[in-house]
mmCIF file of C-alpha atoms in Angstrom:
data_model
loop_
_atom_site.group_PDB
_atom_site.id
_atom_site.type_symbol
_atom_site.label_atom_id
_atom_site.label_comp_id
_atom_site.label_asym_id
_atom_site.label_seq_id
_atom_site.Cartn_x
_atom_site.Cartn_y
_atom_site.Cartn_z
ATOM 1 C CA ALA A 1 10.292 6.098 -8.540
ATOM 2 C CA GLN A 2 9.698 2.592 -7.109
ATOM 3 C CA SER A 3 7.267 0.189 -8.597
ATOM 4 C CA VAL A 4 5.728 -3.159 -7.831
ATOM 5 C CA SER A 5 4.793 -5.735 -10.422
ATOM 6 C CA GLN A 6 2.503 -8.650 -9.737
ATOM 7 C CA HIS A 7 2.687 -10.838 -12.825
ATOM 8 C CA ASN A 8 -0.379 -12.996 -12.165
ATOM 9 C CA HIS A 9 -3.599 -10.981 -12.689
ATOM 10 C CA HIS A 10 -5.983 -13.899 -12.058
ATOM 11 C CA VAL A 11 -5.163 -17.371 -10.527
ATOM 12 C CA ILE A 12 -7.676 -20.199 -10.129
ATOM 13 C CA LEU A 13 -6.771 -23.135 -7.989
ATOM 14 C CA SER A 14 -8.634 -26.083 -6.543
ATOM 15 C CA GLU A 15 -8.716 -26.436 -2.849
ATOM 16 C CA ALA A 16 -5.489 -28.202 -1.292
ATOM 17 C CA ALA A 17 -3.246 -26.947 -4.221
ATOM 18 C CA SER A 18 -0.235 -25.039 -3.328
ATOM 19 C CA LEU A 19 0.037 -21.313 -4.038
ATOM 20 C CA GLU A 20 2.671 -19.019 -5.218
ATOM 21 C CA LEU A 21 1.952 -15.378 -6.145
ATOM 22 C CA GLY A 22 4.822 -13.481 -7.604
ATOM 23 C CA CYS A 23 5.812 -10.056 -6.667
ATOM 24 C CA ASN A 24 8.818 -8.036 -8.056
ATOM 25 C CA TYR A 25 9.702 -4.303 -7.082
ATOM 26 C CA SER A 26 12.000 -1.988 -8.648
ATOM 27 C CA TYR A 27 14.348 -0.250 -6.183
ATOM 28 C CA GLY A 28 17.874 -0.661 -5.328
ATOM 29 C CA GLY A 29 17.898 0.671 -1.853
ATOM 30 C CA THR A 30 16.385 -0.394 1.416
ATOM 31 C CA VAL A 31 12.919 -1.753 1.298
ATOM 32 C CA ASN A 32 9.945 -2.827 3.529
ATOM 33 C CA LEU A 33 7.752 -5.319 1.846
ATOM 34 C CA PHE A 34 4.158 -6.251 2.561
ATOM 35 C CA TRP A 35 1.372 -8.474 1.381
ATOM 36 C CA TYR A 36 -2.121 -7.481 1.931
ATOM 37 C CA VAL A 37 -5.392 -9.476 1.362
ATOM 38 C CA GLN A 38 -8.805 -8.098 0.446
ATOM 39 C CA TYR A 39 -11.770 -10.419 0.830
ATOM 40 C CA PRO A 40 -14.669 -9.666 -1.399
ATOM 41 C CA GLY A 41 -16.410 -6.381 -0.470
ATOM 42 C CA GLN A 42 -13.996 -5.802 2.558
ATOM 43 C CA HIS A 43 -11.061 -3.586 3.215
ATOM 44 C CA LEU A 44 -7.391 -4.616 3.045
ATOM 45 C CA GLN A 45 -5.823 -6.658 5.786
ATOM 46 C CA LEU A 46 -2.139 -7.111 6.444
ATOM 47 C CA LEU A 47 -1.141 -10.727 5.716
ATOM 48 C CA LEU A 48 2.663 -10.288 6.386
ATOM 49 C CA LYS A 49 5.560 -7.852 6.312
ATOM 50 C CA TYR A 50 9.264 -7.963 5.836
ATOM 51 C CA PHE A 51 11.401 -5.274 7.460
ATOM 52 C CA SER A 52 14.748 -6.927 8.061
ATOM 53 C CA GLY A 53 16.269 -10.254 9.425
ATOM 54 C CA ASP A 54 15.054 -13.647 8.258
ATOM 55 C CA PRO A 55 14.021 -13.419 4.674
ATOM 56 C CA LEU A 56 11.476 -15.880 5.148
ATOM 57 C CA VAL A 57 8.384 -14.351 6.811
ATOM 58 C CA LYS A 58 5.557 -16.118 8.131
ATOM 59 C CA GLY A 59 2.104 -14.450 8.320
ATOM 60 C CA ILE A 60 -1.338 -15.166 9.340
ATOM 61 C CA LYS A 61 -3.702 -17.951 7.892
ATOM 62 C CA GLY A 62 -0.630 -20.134 6.874
ATOM 63 C CA PHE A 63 0.793 -17.715 4.493
ATOM 64 C CA GLU A 64 4.484 -17.034 4.086
ATOM 65 C CA ALA A 65 6.696 -14.957 1.805
ATOM 66 C CA GLU A 66 10.412 -15.097 0.894
ATOM 67 C CA PHE A 67 12.451 -11.815 0.372
ATOM 68 C CA ILE A 68 15.102 -12.645 -2.306
ATOM 69 C CA LYS A 69 17.101 -9.394 -2.612
ATOM 70 C CA SER A 70 19.190 -10.432 -5.660
ATOM 71 C CA LYS A 71 15.870 -10.994 -7.607
ATOM 72 C CA PHE A 72 14.159 -8.106 -6.206
ATOM 73 C CA SER A 73 11.237 -10.558 -5.189
ATOM 74 C CA PHE A 74 8.957 -10.995 -2.486
ATOM 75 C CA ASN A 75 6.709 -14.021 -3.576
ATOM 76 C CA LEU A 76 3.736 -15.108 -1.461
ATOM 77 C CA ARG A 77 3.238 -18.850 -0.740
ATOM 78 C CA LYS A 78 0.787 -21.175 0.917
ATOM 79 C CA PRO A 79 1.128 -24.912 0.781
ATOM 80 C CA SER A 80 -2.504 -25.733 0.715
ATOM 81 C CA VAL A 81 -5.194 -23.199 -0.153
ATOM 82 C CA GLN A 82 -8.686 -23.268 1.053
ATOM 83 C CA TRP A 83 -11.909 -22.011 -0.430
ATOM 84 C CA SER A 84 -11.838 -19.197 2.038
ATOM 85 C CA ASP A 85 -8.656 -17.880 0.591
ATOM 86 C CA THR A 86 -10.524 -16.630 -2.356
ATOM 87 C CA ALA A 87 -9.624 -12.962 -2.398
ATOM 88 C CA GLU A 88 -7.419 -10.257 -4.011
ATOM 89 C CA TYR A 89 -3.846 -10.034 -2.851
ATOM 90 C CA PHE A 90 -1.731 -7.140 -3.155
ATOM 91 C CA CYS A 91 2.154 -6.656 -2.626
ATOM 92 C CA ALA A 92 3.383 -3.338 -1.506
ATOM 93 C CA VAL A 93 6.634 -1.558 -0.762
ATOM 94 C CA ILE A 94 7.939 1.296 1.219
ATOM 95 C CA VAL A 95 11.431 2.388 0.281
ATOM 96 C CA ASN A 96 13.986 3.929 2.636
ATOM 97 C CA ALA A 97 11.740 3.857 5.515
ATOM 98 C CA GLY A 98 9.826 6.630 3.883
ATOM 99 C CA ASN A 99 5.944 7.302 3.940
ATOM 100 C CA MET A 100 4.544 6.200 0.628
ATOM 101 C CA LEU A 101 3.271 2.648 0.502
ATOM 102 C CA THR A 102 3.405 1.604 -3.223
ATOM 103 C CA PHE A 103 1.034 -1.258 -4.309
ATOM 104 C CA GLY A 104 1.164 -3.703 -7.126
ATOM 105 C CA GLY A 105 -1.756 -4.111 -9.506
ATOM 106 C CA GLY A 106 -3.169 -7.179 -7.435
ATOM 107 C CA THR A 107 -3.854 -10.721 -8.054
ATOM 108 C CA ARG A 108 -7.268 -12.197 -7.860
ATOM 109 C CA LEU A 109 -7.318 -15.628 -6.457
ATOM 110 C CA MET A 110 -10.330 -17.967 -6.871
ATOM 111 C CA VAL A 111 -10.153 -21.324 -5.090
ATOM 112 C CA LYS A 112 -12.652 -23.910 -6.273
ATOM 113 C CA PRO A 113 -14.159 -26.165 -3.609
ATOM 114 C CA GLU B 1 -12.295 -1.161 18.918
ATOM 115 C CA ALA B 2 -9.363 0.307 16.953
ATOM 116 C CA GLN B 3 -10.615 1.392 13.529
ATOM 117 C CA VAL B 4 -10.645 3.611 10.665
ATOM 118 C CA THR B 5 -14.158 4.886 9.695
ATOM 119 C CA GLN B 6 -15.042 6.270 6.296
ATOM 120 C CA ASN B 7 -18.296 7.771 5.409
ATOM 121 C CA PRO B 8 -20.230 7.370 3.242
ATOM 122 C CA ARG B 9 -19.784 3.856 2.005
ATOM 123 C CA TYR B 10 -21.491 4.385 -1.422
ATOM 124 C CA LEU B 11 -21.954 7.644 -3.224
ATOM 125 C CA ILE B 12 -23.370 8.422 -6.439
ATOM 126 C CA THR B 13 -23.006 11.988 -7.651
ATOM 127 C CA VAL B 14 -23.043 14.148 -10.691
ATOM 128 C CA THR B 15 -20.268 15.809 -12.363
ATOM 129 C CA GLY B 16 -19.209 19.141 -10.833
ATOM 130 C CA LYS B 17 -21.005 18.657 -7.505
ATOM 131 C CA LYS B 18 -18.578 19.094 -4.654
ATOM 132 C CA LEU B 19 -18.333 16.245 -2.262
ATOM 133 C CA THR B 20 -16.406 15.389 0.914
ATOM 134 C CA VAL B 21 -15.588 11.852 2.105
ATOM 135 C CA THR B 22 -14.896 11.705 5.795
ATOM 136 C CA CYS B 23 -12.176 9.631 7.429
ATOM 137 C CA SER B 24 -11.709 9.290 11.131
ATOM 138 C CA GLN B 25 -9.372 7.038 13.201
ATOM 139 C CA ASN B 26 -9.401 6.405 17.030
ATOM 140 C CA MET B 27 -5.825 5.010 17.383
ATOM 141 C CA ASN B 28 -4.077 8.365 17.817
ATOM 142 C CA HIS B 29 -2.041 7.536 14.673
ATOM 143 C CA GLU B 30 0.063 10.357 13.268
ATOM 144 C CA TYR B 31 0.076 9.282 9.614
ATOM 145 C CA MET B 32 -3.022 9.102 7.436
ATOM 146 C CA SER B 33 -3.454 8.512 3.768
ATOM 147 C CA TRP B 34 -5.992 8.215 0.964
ATOM 148 C CA TYR B 35 -5.907 5.640 -1.843
ATOM 149 C CA ARG B 36 -7.919 4.895 -4.853
ATOM 150 C CA GLN B 37 -8.368 1.450 -6.077
ATOM 151 C CA ASP B 38 -8.897 0.747 -9.652
ATOM 152 C CA PRO B 39 -9.046 -2.709 -11.485
ATOM 153 C CA GLY B 40 -5.622 -3.811 -12.713
ATOM 154 C CA LEU B 41 -3.953 -0.697 -11.047
ATOM 155 C CA GLY B 42 -3.910 -1.693 -7.567
ATOM 156 C CA LEU B 43 -4.034 1.077 -4.902
ATOM 157 C CA ARG B 44 -2.572 4.457 -5.736
ATOM 158 C CA GLN B 45 -1.919 7.019 -3.191
ATOM 159 C CA ILE B 46 -3.790 10.335 -3.465
ATOM 160 C CA TYR B 47 -2.529 12.376 -0.509
ATOM 161 C CA TYR B 48 -1.011 11.607 2.706
ATOM 162 C CA SER B 49 -0.507 13.567 5.999
ATOM 163 C CA MET B 50 2.329 13.074 8.601
ATOM 164 C CA ASN B 51 0.612 15.064 11.277
ATOM 165 C CA VAL B 52 -1.758 17.670 11.976
ATOM 166 C CA GLU B 53 -1.473 20.554 9.431
ATOM 167 C CA VAL B 54 1.196 18.508 7.450
ATOM 168 C CA THR B 55 0.013 17.081 4.170
ATOM 169 C CA ASP B 56 1.648 16.087 0.839
ATOM 170 C CA LYS B 57 0.743 14.705 -2.552
ATOM 171 C CA GLY B 58 0.904 11.226 -3.506
ATOM 172 C CA ASP B 59 1.089 9.582 -6.851
ATOM 173 C CA VAL B 60 -2.401 10.838 -8.200
ATOM 174 C CA PRO B 61 -3.264 14.080 -6.437
ATOM 175 C CA GLU B 62 -5.024 15.889 -9.309
ATOM 176 C CA GLY B 63 -8.731 16.668 -8.684
ATOM 177 C CA TYR B 64 -8.452 16.124 -4.939
ATOM 178 C CA LYS B 65 -7.838 18.297 -1.744
ATOM 179 C CA VAL B 66 -7.309 17.130 1.895
ATOM 180 C CA SER B 67 -7.016 18.851 5.195
ATOM 181 C CA ARG B 68 -5.805 17.818 8.525
ATOM 182 C CA LYS B 69 -7.058 20.111 11.181
ATOM 183 C CA GLU B 70 -7.330 17.463 13.884
ATOM 184 C CA LYS B 71 -5.325 14.280 14.245
ATOM 185 C CA ARG B 72 -8.152 11.871 14.171
ATOM 186 C CA ASN B 73 -9.831 13.337 10.920
ATOM 187 C CA PHE B 74 -8.465 13.390 7.306
ATOM 188 C CA PRO B 75 -11.218 14.221 4.872
ATOM 189 C CA LEU B 76 -11.020 13.881 1.141
ATOM 190 C CA ILE B 77 -12.501 16.685 -0.881
ATOM 191 C CA LEU B 78 -13.475 16.620 -4.569
ATOM 192 C CA GLU B 79 -14.102 20.147 -5.430
ATOM 193 C CA SER B 80 -15.535 19.344 -8.953
ATOM 194 C CA PRO B 81 -15.845 15.571 -9.352
ATOM 195 C CA SER B 82 -15.510 14.109 -12.881
ATOM 196 C CA PRO B 83 -16.446 10.583 -14.216
ATOM 197 C CA ASN B 84 -12.612 9.561 -14.212
ATOM 198 C CA GLN B 85 -12.896 9.866 -10.303
ATOM 199 C CA THR B 86 -15.172 7.043 -10.221
ATOM 200 C CA SER B 87 -13.425 4.663 -8.079
ATOM 201 C CA LEU B 88 -13.142 2.818 -4.663
ATOM 202 C CA TYR B 89 -11.389 4.956 -2.095
ATOM 203 C CA PHE B 90 -9.653 3.665 0.843
ATOM 204 C CA CYS B 91 -8.310 5.763 3.895
ATOM 205 C CA ALA B 92 -5.418 4.250 6.007
ATOM 206 C CA SER B 93 -3.779 5.251 9.162
ATOM 207 C CA SER B 94 -0.383 4.234 10.704
ATOM 208 C CA LEU B 95 1.523 5.070 13.951
ATOM 209 C CA GLY B 96 4.906 5.755 12.374
ATOM 210 C CA GLY B 97 4.197 6.295 8.606
ATOM 211 C CA LYS B 98 6.648 3.547 7.792
ATOM 212 C CA GLY B 99 4.096 0.755 6.889
ATOM 213 C CA ILE B 100 4.083 -0.402 10.421
ATOM 214 C CA GLY B 101 0.481 -1.657 10.948
ATOM 215 C CA TYR B 102 -1.472 0.306 8.232
ATOM 216 C CA THR B 103 -5.067 0.096 9.218
ATOM 217 C CA PHE B 104 -7.483 0.552 6.383
ATOM 218 C CA GLY B 105 -11.031 1.813 6.427
ATOM 219 C CA SER B 106 -13.903 -0.194 4.791
ATOM 220 C CA GLY B 107 -13.793 1.872 1.688
ATOM 221 C CA THR B 108 -16.037 4.279 -0.285
ATOM 222 C CA ARG B 109 -17.409 3.370 -3.512
ATOM 223 C CA LEU B 110 -17.857 6.644 -5.484
ATOM 224 C CA THR B 111 -19.671 6.951 -8.849
ATOM 225 C CA VAL B 112 -19.611 10.228 -10.732
ATOM 226 C CA VAL B 113 -22.056 10.409 -13.550
#
């Protein structure tokens, strides 16, 4: 069965610092990849997704992610974080265009003003 | 407004007392799913439904039931809740069931004492 690993459970950054959150998945076939964000007390919102084509995907709020197939990775990046980016971030995968969205354990990001 | 509505938002109950968490979507989505969110484990799928009267188990179905009698509703039923079902629950819906535009509800925080 597929799985998703997010290696950083907690990240603390100062405003304007650059962000990179790691995401690795374990599946050798076709994958659709997602990053979701959950602001405190809120539901999950889609940041960006990769289905095919350009492996560098741009999402909302200045986030981007790069799909590197050879590394089974889909890391999330942002050049300059803001205090409002404080949230929990989840990487997720669907394999073979199926129905189950499998999530990683999440990374809590705290941005200090 | 397109949305997924869950009720209640918060629920405290006692072990063994049957409860139902409702989920309704107004987007005519075929695919609906229930997840539970636990610290460090991310979101894990409980059950999903690809259409009316079509449901299947996710990763952690034990102790839960679902039904899909109408397209818009997908209630989660705990026949005999136990403390290990204390969690944050999210309902989600999608047009195609392939992770395209998953919309999540606001969550239901359940405590079983």
